[in-house]
Amino acid sequence: MTSSTIKSHISIKDLNMHYGKNHALKNISINIPDKKLTAIIGPSGCGKTTLLKTFNRLIENVDGTNITGEVLVDGENIYGKNADVTNIRKKMGLLNQRPTPLPMSIYDNIAFGMSIHGIKQKGVLNEKVEHFLRVASLWDEVKDRLHSPAARLSIGQQQRLCLARGLAVEPEIILGDEPTSALDPISTKHIEQKFVELKEQYTIVMVTHILRQARRIADYVIFMYLGEIIEHGPTEMVLGNPQHQLTKDYVGGAIS
Amino acid sequence: MPKEINDDDIQNITENIDELEITAVSTQQSTPLVKTGSNPLRVILDGFMGKVVKAMTIFSLLLLVLIIIGLVLKSIPVLKDNPLSTLLFSSQWSPFKGEFGFLPFILSTVYVTLIAAVIAIPLSLFTAIYLSEYANKRFLKYAAPMLDILGGIPSVIYGIWGVLLIVPFVRDDFSAWLGVDSVSGYSILSGGVVLAVMVFPVVVQIVYEVLKTVPHELREATLSLGATKWETIKKVVIKRASPGIIAACILGFSRAFGETIAVLMVVGNVVQIPKGIFDEGYPIPALIANNYGEMMSIPMYDSALMFAALILLVIVLVFNVYARWVLNRIEKSIK
C-alpha cells in the first residue's frame, strides 16, 4: 500500500499553537490513518492533550491560545473561516481522563446529543439509546434504572456511558484523552476491548502515558516531546525499533 | 484510585525502597532532635481548645433561639388582646384604637421582595453567566472589583440614589410609558428596583463562584457532542450548578426581606394593601424603623412592633425552609 492510498480523516499541516508566550505545538504535520487506533505518547506536558484538542477545536476555549496552520477533517480545514464548529465536533466522540456524565439520567445522557441534533421521536430515541448502550456493553447493567441519575454509576460504568453517549451522535472519529487513567484494571480492560472492536468502524486517536497500553492496542504511534512530533509510525516500529535518540530514551524509561 | 502500574513506576518504587533503607540506618545513628514522651500541657490545651470552639459555636446558635424567645415573649400582650387571624389578615391599622391588622405590611414586604426578585434574578444570572462563560481575563480584572464595590455601598446611599433617580423615573417616564397617571413615584416598584440593585452584586458573585465549580471537562464533553455554547450553558452548566444558584438566591433574598433603610426611603410608607406596582406600600422593616421611637408612648404598640418583627422572622424562615426543600429535590435529581 502506498501512502497516497491511505485515507485519512484527520490531516494536519504546519500546525502551531501558542499559549500566551508558550509555544505549545511546534510545526505539527501528520496524517492520522483512517480506521486505525493511533496512540499519542510522550512525557507529561509535551502537548499530547493539546494536540488532541485541536482536532475538535476544544482548545480554543482556553483563554489566550493562538493557532496557525491547518487541520483538515474530511478535507475541510476546521480552522477555516466558514467552518461549522458544532458539525466538526459532532464528527468526533470524546472520552476525557475522568468520566464526565451529564447532570441528568442515564437515558438522557445518551438521548441528549441526538435530541440537540433533531431526533425527537420517542420510539427512535428509545431504540437508539438501547442500541448504543449495548455497543458500550452497558445495557444489561443499567436497563432497569435508565431514569436514575448517571452520577450514581460506578466510575467504570460512567466511562462506558460516556463512550455510548459519544457514539450516539454517530461520529466518524473517537478521541480519547487518557481515557483509562482514572479506571480500575477491569474497567480499563473493558474500554480497551471496546476500542479494539470499534476501530473496525471508527478512526480512534488516544492520548496515553502507559507504554504497555500503546503496545497492546495501538496500530500506530506518535511520540511527542516538548510540543514536537519526534517520531511516528506503526507501533512495532516506533516502540520496537525507535530511530530517534529521544524515543529510545522514552521507550527505555530514561525520560518520563 | 486504582491505576495501571507501568514499568517506570516499578522502577521508581524500587529506587524509593533503596532510599528508605538508607534513611532508616542513618536515623538510628543520630541523636533524636524531638524529645519523645508527651508534654502534659499540650494534652490539656488540646482538650481545652476542643471545648472552647464547641462552646463558642453553641453560643452563636443559641442567639437565634434567644431572639425568637425574646420576640415571642414581647408579642404575648398583643396576641392576648387580638386573635391571631385578625392580626394576620385584617388591614385595619389604628394603634391609638388598639387595632393592629398586619396584612398591609405583610403583603408590602412580600410584593417588594417579589418585584426585586423578578428584576434581580435574571439580571444576576445572565451577568454571572457572562462573567463565567464568555468574559476574558482582562474584562474580569475590571468587572470583579466593580461588583465588590457595588456590593459594599452602604444602603442609605442606594436609598438616596433611589429618591433622586428611580422615584422621578417611575413618576415621570415609566408611568407615562405604561399609560398610568397621577402617581407619586414612591411605590413598591421603586422599592423593588432599589432592592434589586442592592441584592444583585451579592447574587452575581455567588452564582459566578458556583458556575466556576462546574468542571471544565463537563463543558468539553457537551461541546464535543456538537452542542452549541448556549446549549451547553443552558442544559448542562446551569443544570449542574442549579443547587448552588438556588442557594445564592436564598442567601440574597433572605437579606432582601429585611432590608430597611433604602426601601423605606422610596416605598412611600402608606398603610394600604398595594393594588398595583405604582401604589405606595409599607414593608415590615420600614414599619419598625419608623416607629420604634414612639412605641412606648402608645399602649400595646411596643408589643405590636415586636410581633411585626416576629412575622418578618417567620417569613424569612418559611422562605428558607421551602427553598431548601426545592434545593434538595433538585440535588437528588442530578446526584
JSON list of C-alpha atoms in Angstrom, two decimals, chain B residues 76-282:
[
{"chain": "B", "resi": 76, "resn": "ILE", "atom": "CA", "xyz": [-47.66, 37.94, 74.04]},
{"chain": "B", "resi": 77, "resn": "PRO", "atom": "CA", "xyz": [-49.62, 41.08, 75.16]},
{"chain": "B", "resi": 78, "resn": "VAL", "atom": "CA", "xyz": [-50.82, 41.92, 71.63]},
{"chain": "B", "resi": 79, "resn": "LEU", "atom": "CA", "xyz": [-51.57, 38.25, 70.97]},
{"chain": "B", "resi": 80, "resn": "LYS", "atom": "CA", "xyz": [-53.70, 38.10, 74.14]},
{"chain": "B", "resi": 81, "resn": "ASP", "atom": "CA", "xyz": [-55.76, 41.13, 73.14]},
{"chain": "B", "resi": 82, "resn": "ASN", "atom": "CA", "xyz": [-56.30, 40.19, 69.47]},
{"chain": "B", "resi": 83, "resn": "PRO", "atom": "CA", "xyz": [-56.99, 36.88, 67.77]},
{"chain": "B", "resi": 84, "resn": "LEU", "atom": "CA", "xyz": [-54.13, 35.74, 65.53]},
{"chain": "B", "resi": 85, "resn": "SER", "atom": "CA", "xyz": [-56.39, 35.76, 62.46]},
{"chain": "B", "resi": 86, "resn": "THR", "atom": "CA", "xyz": [-57.19, 39.45, 62.97]},
{"chain": "B", "resi": 87, "resn": "LEU", "atom": "CA", "xyz": [-53.54, 40.31, 63.42]},
{"chain": "B", "resi": 88, "resn": "LEU", "atom": "CA", "xyz": [-52.50, 38.49, 60.25]},
{"chain": "B", "resi": 89, "resn": "PHE", "atom": "CA", "xyz": [-55.46, 39.02, 57.92]},
{"chain": "B", "resi": 90, "resn": "SER", "atom": "CA", "xyz": [-57.01, 42.36, 58.90]},
{"chain": "B", "resi": 91, "resn": "SER", "atom": "CA", "xyz": [-55.97, 45.59, 57.25]},
{"chain": "B", "resi": 92, "resn": "GLN", "atom": "CA", "xyz": [-57.33, 47.85, 60.00]},
{"chain": "B", "resi": 93, "resn": "TRP", "atom": "CA", "xyz": [-54.36, 49.72, 61.41]},
{"chain": "B", "resi": 94, "resn": "SER", "atom": "CA", "xyz": [-55.05, 52.30, 64.11]},
{"chain": "B", "resi": 95, "resn": "PRO", "atom": "CA", "xyz": [-52.65, 51.90, 67.01]},
{"chain": "B", "resi": 96, "resn": "PHE", "atom": "CA", "xyz": [-54.49, 54.53, 69.10]},
{"chain": "B", "resi": 97, "resn": "LYS", "atom": "CA", "xyz": [-57.66, 52.48, 69.00]},
{"chain": "B", "resi": 98, "resn": "GLY", "atom": "CA", "xyz": [-55.70, 49.31, 69.60]},
{"chain": "B", "resi": 99, "resn": "GLU", "atom": "CA", "xyz": [-56.43, 47.92, 66.15]},
{"chain": "B", "resi": 100, "resn": "PHE", "atom": "CA", "xyz": [-53.48, 46.07, 64.71]},
{"chain": "B", "resi": 101, "resn": "GLY", "atom": "CA", "xyz": [-54.07, 44.45, 61.30]},
{"chain": "B", "resi": 102, "resn": "PHE", "atom": "CA", "xyz": [-50.72, 43.49, 59.76]},
{"chain": "B", "resi": 103, "resn": "LEU", "atom": "CA", "xyz": [-51.89, 42.40, 56.34]},
{"chain": "B", "resi": 104, "resn": "PRO", "atom": "CA", "xyz": [-50.82, 45.61, 54.51]},
{"chain": "B", "resi": 105, "resn": "PHE", "atom": "CA", "xyz": [-47.32, 45.30, 55.95]},
{"chain": "B", "resi": 106, "resn": "ILE", "atom": "CA", "xyz": [-47.01, 41.59, 55.23]},
{"chain": "B", "resi": 107, "resn": "LEU", "atom": "CA", "xyz": [-48.15, 42.00, 51.64]},
{"chain": "B", "resi": 108, "resn": "SER", "atom": "CA", "xyz": [-45.96, 45.07, 51.07]},
{"chain": "B", "resi": 109, "resn": "THR", "atom": "CA", "xyz": [-42.93, 43.11, 52.28]},
{"chain": "B", "resi": 110, "resn": "VAL", "atom": "CA", "xyz": [-43.73, 40.17, 50.01]},
{"chain": "B", "resi": 111, "resn": "TYR", "atom": "CA", "xyz": [-44.53, 42.35, 46.97]},
{"chain": "B", "resi": 112, "resn": "VAL", "atom": "CA", "xyz": [-41.41, 44.49, 47.23]},
{"chain": "B", "resi": 113, "resn": "THR", "atom": "CA", "xyz": [-39.25, 41.38, 47.54]},
{"chain": "B", "resi": 114, "resn": "LEU", "atom": "CA", "xyz": [-41.06, 39.69, 44.65]},
{"chain": "B", "resi": 115, "resn": "ILE", "atom": "CA", "xyz": [-40.52, 42.70, 42.38]},
{"chain": "B", "resi": 116, "resn": "ALA", "atom": "CA", "xyz": [-36.87, 42.74, 43.38]},
{"chain": "B", "resi": 117, "resn": "ALA", "atom": "CA", "xyz": [-36.62, 39.02, 42.61]},
{"chain": "B", "resi": 118, "resn": "VAL", "atom": "CA", "xyz": [-38.21, 39.39, 39.18]},
{"chain": "B", "resi": 119, "resn": "ILE", "atom": "CA", "xyz": [-35.67, 42.08, 38.30]},
{"chain": "B", "resi": 120, "resn": "ALA", "atom": "CA", "xyz": [-32.59, 40.81, 40.10]},
{"chain": "B", "resi": 121, "resn": "ILE", "atom": "CA", "xyz": [-32.64, 37.07, 39.39]},
{"chain": "B", "resi": 122, "resn": "PRO", "atom": "CA", "xyz": [-32.44, 37.22, 35.58]},
{"chain": "B", "resi": 123, "resn": "LEU", "atom": "CA", "xyz": [-30.01, 40.13, 35.77]},
{"chain": "B", "resi": 124, "resn": "SER", "atom": "CA", "xyz": [-27.73, 38.30, 38.22]},
{"chain": "B", "resi": 125, "resn": "LEU", "atom": "CA", "xyz": [-27.95, 35.02, 36.36]},
{"chain": "B", "resi": 126, "resn": "PHE", "atom": "CA", "xyz": [-27.09, 36.48, 32.96]},
{"chain": "B", "resi": 127, "resn": "THR", "atom": "CA", "xyz": [-24.31, 38.62, 34.39]},
{"chain": "B", "resi": 128, "resn": "ALA", "atom": "CA", "xyz": [-22.78, 35.67, 36.20]},
{"chain": "B", "resi": 129, "resn": "ILE", "atom": "CA", "xyz": [-23.05, 33.53, 33.06]},
{"chain": "B", "resi": 130, "resn": "TYR", "atom": "CA", "xyz": [-21.30, 36.21, 31.02]},
{"chain": "B", "resi": 131, "resn": "LEU", "atom": "CA", "xyz": [-18.52, 36.59, 33.57]},
{"chain": "B", "resi": 132, "resn": "SER", "atom": "CA", "xyz": [-18.00, 32.86, 33.95]},
{"chain": "B", "resi": 133, "resn": "GLU", "atom": "CA", "xyz": [-18.53, 31.56, 30.42]},
{"chain": "B", "resi": 134, "resn": "TYR", "atom": "CA", "xyz": [-17.80, 34.39, 27.99]},
{"chain": "B", "resi": 135, "resn": "ALA", "atom": "CA", "xyz": [-15.71, 37.17, 29.54]},
{"chain": "B", "resi": 136, "resn": "ASN", "atom": "CA", "xyz": [-11.96, 37.16, 29.03]},
{"chain": "B", "resi": 137, "resn": "LYS", "atom": "CA", "xyz": [-9.46, 37.64, 31.84]},
{"chain": "B", "resi": 138, "resn": "ARG", "atom": "CA", "xyz": [-8.94, 41.33, 31.12]},
{"chain": "B", "resi": 139, "resn": "PHE", "atom": "CA", "xyz": [-12.64, 42.10, 31.41]},
{"chain": "B", "resi": 140, "resn": "LEU", "atom": "CA", "xyz": [-12.86, 40.12, 34.64]},
{"chain": "B", "resi": 141, "resn": "LYS", "atom": "CA", "xyz": [-9.97, 42.09, 36.10]},
{"chain": "B", "resi": 142, "resn": "TYR", "atom": "CA", "xyz": [-12.06, 45.25, 35.90]},
{"chain": "B", "resi": 143, "resn": "ALA", "atom": "CA", "xyz": [-15.54, 43.80, 36.46]},
{"chain": "B", "resi": 144, "resn": "ALA", "atom": "CA", "xyz": [-14.80, 41.88, 39.66]},
{"chain": "B", "resi": 145, "resn": "PRO", "atom": "CA", "xyz": [-13.68, 44.89, 41.76]},
{"chain": "B", "resi": 146, "resn": "MET", "atom": "CA", "xyz": [-16.61, 46.94, 40.41]},
{"chain": "B", "resi": 147, "resn": "LEU", "atom": "CA", "xyz": [-19.03, 44.30, 41.66]},
{"chain": "B", "resi": 148, "resn": "ASP", "atom": "CA", "xyz": [-17.22, 44.24, 45.00]},
{"chain": "B", "resi": 149, "resn": "ILE", "atom": "CA", "xyz": [-17.68, 47.99, 45.36]},
{"chain": "B", "resi": 150, "resn": "LEU", "atom": "CA", "xyz": [-21.32, 47.79, 44.28]},
{"chain": "B", "resi": 151, "resn": "GLY", "atom": "CA", "xyz": [-21.91, 45.18, 46.98]},
{"chain": "B", "resi": 152, "resn": "GLY", "atom": "CA", "xyz": [-20.17, 47.28, 49.60]},
{"chain": "B", "resi": 153, "resn": "ILE", "atom": "CA", "xyz": [-22.03, 50.57, 49.11]},
{"chain": "B", "resi": 154, "resn": "PRO", "atom": "CA", "xyz": [-23.96, 51.48, 52.30]},
{"chain": "B", "resi": 155, "resn": "SER", "atom": "CA", "xyz": [-27.68, 51.01, 51.84]},
{"chain": "B", "resi": 156, "resn": "VAL", "atom": "CA", "xyz": [-28.51, 54.63, 52.68]},
{"chain": "B", "resi": 157, "resn": "ILE", "atom": "CA", "xyz": [-26.64, 55.65, 49.52]},
{"chain": "B", "resi": 158, "resn": "TYR", "atom": "CA", "xyz": [-28.81, 53.31, 47.49]},
{"chain": "B", "resi": 159, "resn": "GLY", "atom": "CA", "xyz": [-31.77, 54.97, 49.19]},
{"chain": "B", "resi": 160, "resn": "ILE", "atom": "CA", "xyz": [-30.72, 58.47, 48.14]},
{"chain": "B", "resi": 161, "resn": "TRP", "atom": "CA", "xyz": [-29.96, 57.24, 44.64]},
{"chain": "B", "resi": 162, "resn": "GLY", "atom": "CA", "xyz": [-33.48, 55.77, 44.59]},
{"chain": "B", "resi": 163, "resn": "VAL", "atom": "CA", "xyz": [-35.06, 59.04, 45.74]},
{"chain": "B", "resi": 164, "resn": "LEU", "atom": "CA", "xyz": [-33.12, 61.14, 43.26]},
{"chain": "B", "resi": 165, "resn": "LEU", "atom": "CA", "xyz": [-33.28, 58.84, 40.24]},
{"chain": "B", "resi": 166, "resn": "ILE", "atom": "CA", "xyz": [-35.68, 55.92, 40.49]},
{"chain": "B", "resi": 167, "resn": "VAL", "atom": "CA", "xyz": [-38.62, 57.75, 42.07]},
{"chain": "B", "resi": 168, "resn": "PRO", "atom": "CA", "xyz": [-38.70, 60.55, 39.42]},
{"chain": "B", "resi": 169, "resn": "PHE", "atom": "CA", "xyz": [-38.15, 57.97, 36.67]},
{"chain": "B", "resi": 170, "resn": "VAL", "atom": "CA", "xyz": [-41.08, 55.88, 37.88]},
{"chain": "B", "resi": 171, "resn": "ARG", "atom": "CA", "xyz": [-43.23, 59.01, 38.33]},
{"chain": "B", "resi": 172, "resn": "ASP", "atom": "CA", "xyz": [-42.49, 60.73, 35.03]},
{"chain": "B", "resi": 173, "resn": "ASP", "atom": "CA", "xyz": [-41.24, 58.23, 32.48]},
{"chain": "B", "resi": 174, "resn": "PHE", "atom": "CA", "xyz": [-42.17, 54.70, 33.36]},
{"chain": "B", "resi": 175, "resn": "SER", "atom": "CA", "xyz": [-45.77, 55.52, 34.39]},
{"chain": "B", "resi": 176, "resn": "ALA", "atom": "CA", "xyz": [-46.30, 57.57, 31.21]},
{"chain": "B", "resi": 177, "resn": "TRP", "atom": "CA", "xyz": [-44.88, 54.74, 29.16]},
{"chain": "B", "resi": 178, "resn": "LEU", "atom": "CA", "xyz": [-47.42, 52.35, 30.70]},
{"chain": "B", "resi": 179, "resn": "GLY", "atom": "CA", "xyz": [-50.19, 54.98, 30.39]},
{"chain": "B", "resi": 180, "resn": "VAL", "atom": "CA", "xyz": [-50.76, 55.41, 34.15]},
{"chain": "B", "resi": 181, "resn": "ASP", "atom": "CA", "xyz": [-51.06, 58.95, 35.50]},
{"chain": "B", "resi": 182, "resn": "SER", "atom": "CA", "xyz": [-51.03, 60.76, 38.83]},
{"chain": "B", "resi": 183, "resn": "VAL", "atom": "CA", "xyz": [-48.52, 58.59, 40.62]},
{"chain": "B", "resi": 184, "resn": "SER", "atom": "CA", "xyz": [-46.11, 59.88, 43.23]},
{"chain": "B", "resi": 185, "resn": "GLY", "atom": "CA", "xyz": [-43.24, 57.67, 42.23]},
{"chain": "B", "resi": 186, "resn": "TYR", "atom": "CA", "xyz": [-42.88, 56.47, 45.80]},
{"chain": "B", "resi": 187, "resn": "SER", "atom": "CA", "xyz": [-44.09, 52.95, 45.26]},
{"chain": "B", "resi": 188, "resn": "ILE", "atom": "CA", "xyz": [-43.44, 49.28, 45.77]},
{"chain": "B", "resi": 189, "resn": "LEU", "atom": "CA", "xyz": [-41.94, 49.32, 42.26]},
{"chain": "B", "resi": 190, "resn": "SER", "atom": "CA", "xyz": [-39.31, 51.87, 43.32]},
{"chain": "B", "resi": 191, "resn": "GLY", "atom": "CA", "xyz": [-38.67, 49.83, 46.45]},
{"chain": "B", "resi": 192, "resn": "GLY", "atom": "CA", "xyz": [-38.30, 46.69, 44.38]},
{"chain": "B", "resi": 193, "resn": "VAL", "atom": "CA", "xyz": [-35.90, 48.31, 41.92]},
{"chain": "B", "resi": 194, "resn": "VAL", "atom": "CA", "xyz": [-33.67, 49.70, 44.66]},
{"chain": "B", "resi": 195, "resn": "LEU", "atom": "CA", "xyz": [-33.75, 46.36, 46.45]},
{"chain": "B", "resi": 196, "resn": "ALA", "atom": "CA", "xyz": [-32.90, 44.51, 43.24]},
{"chain": "B", "resi": 197, "resn": "VAL", "atom": "CA", "xyz": [-29.86, 46.70, 42.66]},
{"chain": "B", "resi": 198, "resn": "MET", "atom": "CA", "xyz": [-28.72, 46.04, 46.21]},
{"chain": "B", "resi": 199, "resn": "VAL", "atom": "CA", "xyz": [-29.15, 42.27, 46.10]},
{"chain": "B", "resi": 200, "resn": "PHE", "atom": "CA", "xyz": [-27.77, 41.83, 42.60]},
{"chain": "B", "resi": 201, "resn": "PRO", "atom": "CA", "xyz": [-23.98, 42.13, 43.27]},
{"chain": "B", "resi": 202, "resn": "VAL", "atom": "CA", "xyz": [-24.10, 39.57, 46.05]},
{"chain": "B", "resi": 203, "resn": "VAL", "atom": "CA", "xyz": [-26.05, 37.05, 43.98]},
{"chain": "B", "resi": 204, "resn": "VAL", "atom": "CA", "xyz": [-23.81, 37.60, 40.94]},
{"chain": "B", "resi": 205, "resn": "GLN", "atom": "CA", "xyz": [-20.70, 36.90, 42.95]},
{"chain": "B", "resi": 206, "resn": "ILE", "atom": "CA", "xyz": [-22.02, 33.70, 44.48]},
{"chain": "B", "resi": 207, "resn": "VAL", "atom": "CA", "xyz": [-23.51, 32.40, 41.22]},
{"chain": "B", "resi": 208, "resn": "TYR", "atom": "CA", "xyz": [-20.21, 33.19, 39.48]},
{"chain": "B", "resi": 209, "resn": "GLU", "atom": "CA", "xyz": [-18.31, 31.14, 42.04]},
{"chain": "B", "resi": 210, "resn": "VAL", "atom": "CA", "xyz": [-20.81, 28.31, 41.69]},
{"chain": "B", "resi": 211, "resn": "LEU", "atom": "CA", "xyz": [-20.52, 28.26, 37.88]},
{"chain": "B", "resi": 212, "resn": "LYS", "atom": "CA", "xyz": [-16.74, 28.18, 38.22]},
{"chain": "B", "resi": 213, "resn": "THR", "atom": "CA", "xyz": [-17.00, 24.95, 40.21]},
{"chain": "B", "resi": 214, "resn": "VAL", "atom": "CA", "xyz": [-18.63, 23.16, 37.26]},
{"chain": "B", "resi": 215, "resn": "PRO", "atom": "CA", "xyz": [-15.76, 21.08, 35.83]},
{"chain": "B", "resi": 216, "resn": "HIS", "atom": "CA", "xyz": [-14.28, 22.32, 32.57]},
{"chain": "B", "resi": 217, "resn": "GLU", "atom": "CA", "xyz": [-14.37, 18.73, 31.27]},
{"chain": "B", "resi": 218, "resn": "LEU", "atom": "CA", "xyz": [-18.17, 18.70, 31.53]},
{"chain": "B", "resi": 219, "resn": "ARG", "atom": "CA", "xyz": [-18.37, 21.67, 29.17]},
{"chain": "B", "resi": 220, "resn": "GLU", "atom": "CA", "xyz": [-15.90, 20.00, 26.81]},
{"chain": "B", "resi": 221, "resn": "ALA", "atom": "CA", "xyz": [-17.87, 16.76, 26.87]},
{"chain": "B", "resi": 222, "resn": "THR", "atom": "CA", "xyz": [-21.09, 18.58, 25.98]},
{"chain": "B", "resi": 223, "resn": "LEU", "atom": "CA", "xyz": [-19.45, 20.68, 23.26]},
{"chain": "B", "resi": 224, "resn": "SER", "atom": "CA", "xyz": [-17.88, 17.55, 21.81]},
{"chain": "B", "resi": 225, "resn": "LEU", "atom": "CA", "xyz": [-21.37, 16.16, 21.20]},
{"chain": "B", "resi": 226, "resn": "GLY", "atom": "CA", "xyz": [-21.91, 19.07, 18.84]},
{"chain": "B", "resi": 227, "resn": "ALA", "atom": "CA", "xyz": [-23.84, 21.23, 21.27]},
{"chain": "B", "resi": 228, "resn": "THR", "atom": "CA", "xyz": [-23.57, 24.99, 20.82]},
{"chain": "B", "resi": 229, "resn": "LYS", "atom": "CA", "xyz": [-22.13, 27.09, 23.58]},
{"chain": "B", "resi": 230, "resn": "TRP", "atom": "CA", "xyz": [-25.57, 28.28, 24.66]},
{"chain": "B", "resi": 231, "resn": "GLU", "atom": "CA", "xyz": [-26.99, 24.73, 24.67]},
{"chain": "B", "resi": 232, "resn": "THR", "atom": "CA", "xyz": [-24.06, 23.68, 26.81]},
{"chain": "B", "resi": 233, "resn": "ILE", "atom": "CA", "xyz": [-24.66, 26.51, 29.27]},
{"chain": "B", "resi": 234, "resn": "LYS", "atom": "CA", "xyz": [-28.43, 26.12, 29.40]},
{"chain": "B", "resi": 235, "resn": "LYS", "atom": "CA", "xyz": [-28.78, 22.36, 29.51]},
{"chain": "B", "resi": 236, "resn": "VAL", "atom": "CA", "xyz": [-25.65, 21.24, 31.32]},
{"chain": "B", "resi": 237, "resn": "VAL", "atom": "CA", "xyz": [-23.75, 24.00, 33.14]},
{"chain": "B", "resi": 238, "resn": "ILE", "atom": "CA", "xyz": [-26.80, 25.66, 34.71]},
{"chain": "B", "resi": 239, "resn": "LYS", "atom": "CA", "xyz": [-28.38, 22.33, 35.47]},
{"chain": "B", "resi": 240, "resn": "ARG", "atom": "CA", "xyz": [-25.28, 21.12, 37.24]},
{"chain": "B", "resi": 241, "resn": "ALA", "atom": "CA", "xyz": [-24.98, 24.43, 39.10]},
{"chain": "B", "resi": 242, "resn": "SER", "atom": "CA", "xyz": [-28.68, 24.80, 39.91]},
{"chain": "B", "resi": 243, "resn": "PRO", "atom": "CA", "xyz": [-28.48, 23.79, 43.59]},
{"chain": "B", "resi": 244, "resn": "GLY", "atom": "CA", "xyz": [-25.78, 26.41, 44.10]},
{"chain": "B", "resi": 245, "resn": "ILE", "atom": "CA", "xyz": [-27.71, 29.01, 42.11]},
{"chain": "B", "resi": 246, "resn": "ILE", "atom": "CA", "xyz": [-30.77, 28.45, 44.27]},
{"chain": "B", "resi": 247, "resn": "ALA", "atom": "CA", "xyz": [-28.66, 28.66, 47.40]},
{"chain": "B", "resi": 248, "resn": "ALA", "atom": "CA", "xyz": [-27.29, 32.00, 46.14]},
{"chain": "B", "resi": 249, "resn": "CYS", "atom": "CA", "xyz": [-30.82, 33.32, 45.64]},
{"chain": "B", "resi": 250, "resn": "ILE", "atom": "CA", "xyz": [-31.87, 32.13, 49.10]},
{"chain": "B", "resi": 251, "resn": "LEU", "atom": "CA", "xyz": [-28.96, 33.98, 50.63]},
{"chain": "B", "resi": 252, "resn": "GLY", "atom": "CA", "xyz": [-29.60, 37.14, 48.60]},
{"chain": "B", "resi": 253, "resn": "PHE", "atom": "CA", "xyz": [-33.31, 37.30, 49.27]},
{"chain": "B", "resi": 254, "resn": "SER", "atom": "CA", "xyz": [-33.18, 36.35, 52.93]},
{"chain": "B", "resi": 255, "resn": "ARG", "atom": "CA", "xyz": [-31.37, 39.66, 53.31]},
{"chain": "B", "resi": 256, "resn": "ALA", "atom": "CA", "xyz": [-33.79, 41.40, 50.95]},
{"chain": "B", "resi": 257, "resn": "PHE", "atom": "CA", "xyz": [-36.85, 40.65, 53.10]},
{"chain": "B", "resi": 258, "resn": "GLY", "atom": "CA", "xyz": [-35.29, 42.57, 55.93]},
{"chain": "B", "resi": 259, "resn": "GLU", "atom": "CA", "xyz": [-33.57, 45.38, 54.03]},
{"chain": "B", "resi": 260, "resn": "THR", "atom": "CA", "xyz": [-34.79, 48.51, 55.73]},
{"chain": "B", "resi": 261, "resn": "ILE", "atom": "CA", "xyz": [-33.40, 51.95, 55.11]},
{"chain": "B", "resi": 262, "resn": "ALA", "atom": "CA", "xyz": [-33.10, 52.10, 51.32]},
{"chain": "B", "resi": 263, "resn": "VAL", "atom": "CA", "xyz": [-36.55, 50.61, 50.79]},
{"chain": "B", "resi": 264, "resn": "LEU", "atom": "CA", "xyz": [-38.10, 52.82, 53.45]},
{"chain": "B", "resi": 265, "resn": "MET", "atom": "CA", "xyz": [-36.82, 55.91, 51.62]},
{"chain": "B", "resi": 266, "resn": "VAL", "atom": "CA", "xyz": [-38.57, 55.15, 48.32]},
{"chain": "B", "resi": 267, "resn": "VAL", "atom": "CA", "xyz": [-41.54, 52.95, 49.10]},
{"chain": "B", "resi": 268, "resn": "GLY", "atom": "CA", "xyz": [-43.96, 55.66, 50.30]},
{"chain": "B", "resi": 269, "resn": "ASN", "atom": "CA", "xyz": [-44.83, 54.22, 53.73]},
{"chain": "B", "resi": 270, "resn": "VAL", "atom": "CA", "xyz": [-48.61, 54.39, 53.36]},
{"chain": "B", "resi": 271, "resn": "VAL", "atom": "CA", "xyz": [-50.63, 51.79, 55.27]},
{"chain": "B", "resi": 272, "resn": "GLN", "atom": "CA", "xyz": [-52.57, 50.13, 52.49]},
{"chain": "B", "resi": 273, "resn": "ILE", "atom": "CA", "xyz": [-52.60, 46.92, 50.52]},
{"chain": "B", "resi": 274, "resn": "PRO", "atom": "CA", "xyz": [-50.83, 47.85, 47.26]},
{"chain": "B", "resi": 275, "resn": "LYS", "atom": "CA", "xyz": [-53.15, 47.24, 44.31]},
{"chain": "B", "resi": 276, "resn": "GLY", "atom": "CA", "xyz": [-50.53, 47.81, 41.64]},
{"chain": "B", "resi": 277, "resn": "ILE", "atom": "CA", "xyz": [-46.82, 48.38, 41.23]},
{"chain": "B", "resi": 278, "resn": "PHE", "atom": "CA", "xyz": [-47.28, 52.19, 41.32]},
{"chain": "B", "resi": 279, "resn": "ASP", "atom": "CA", "xyz": [-49.01, 52.11, 44.71]},
{"chain": "B", "resi": 280, "resn": "GLU", "atom": "CA", "xyz": [-47.25, 53.04, 47.90]},
{"chain": "B", "resi": 281, "resn": "GLY", "atom": "CA", "xyz": [-46.55, 50.24, 50.33]},
{"chain": "B", "resi": 282, "resn": "TYR", "atom": "CA", "xyz": [-45.28, 49.85, 53.86]}
]
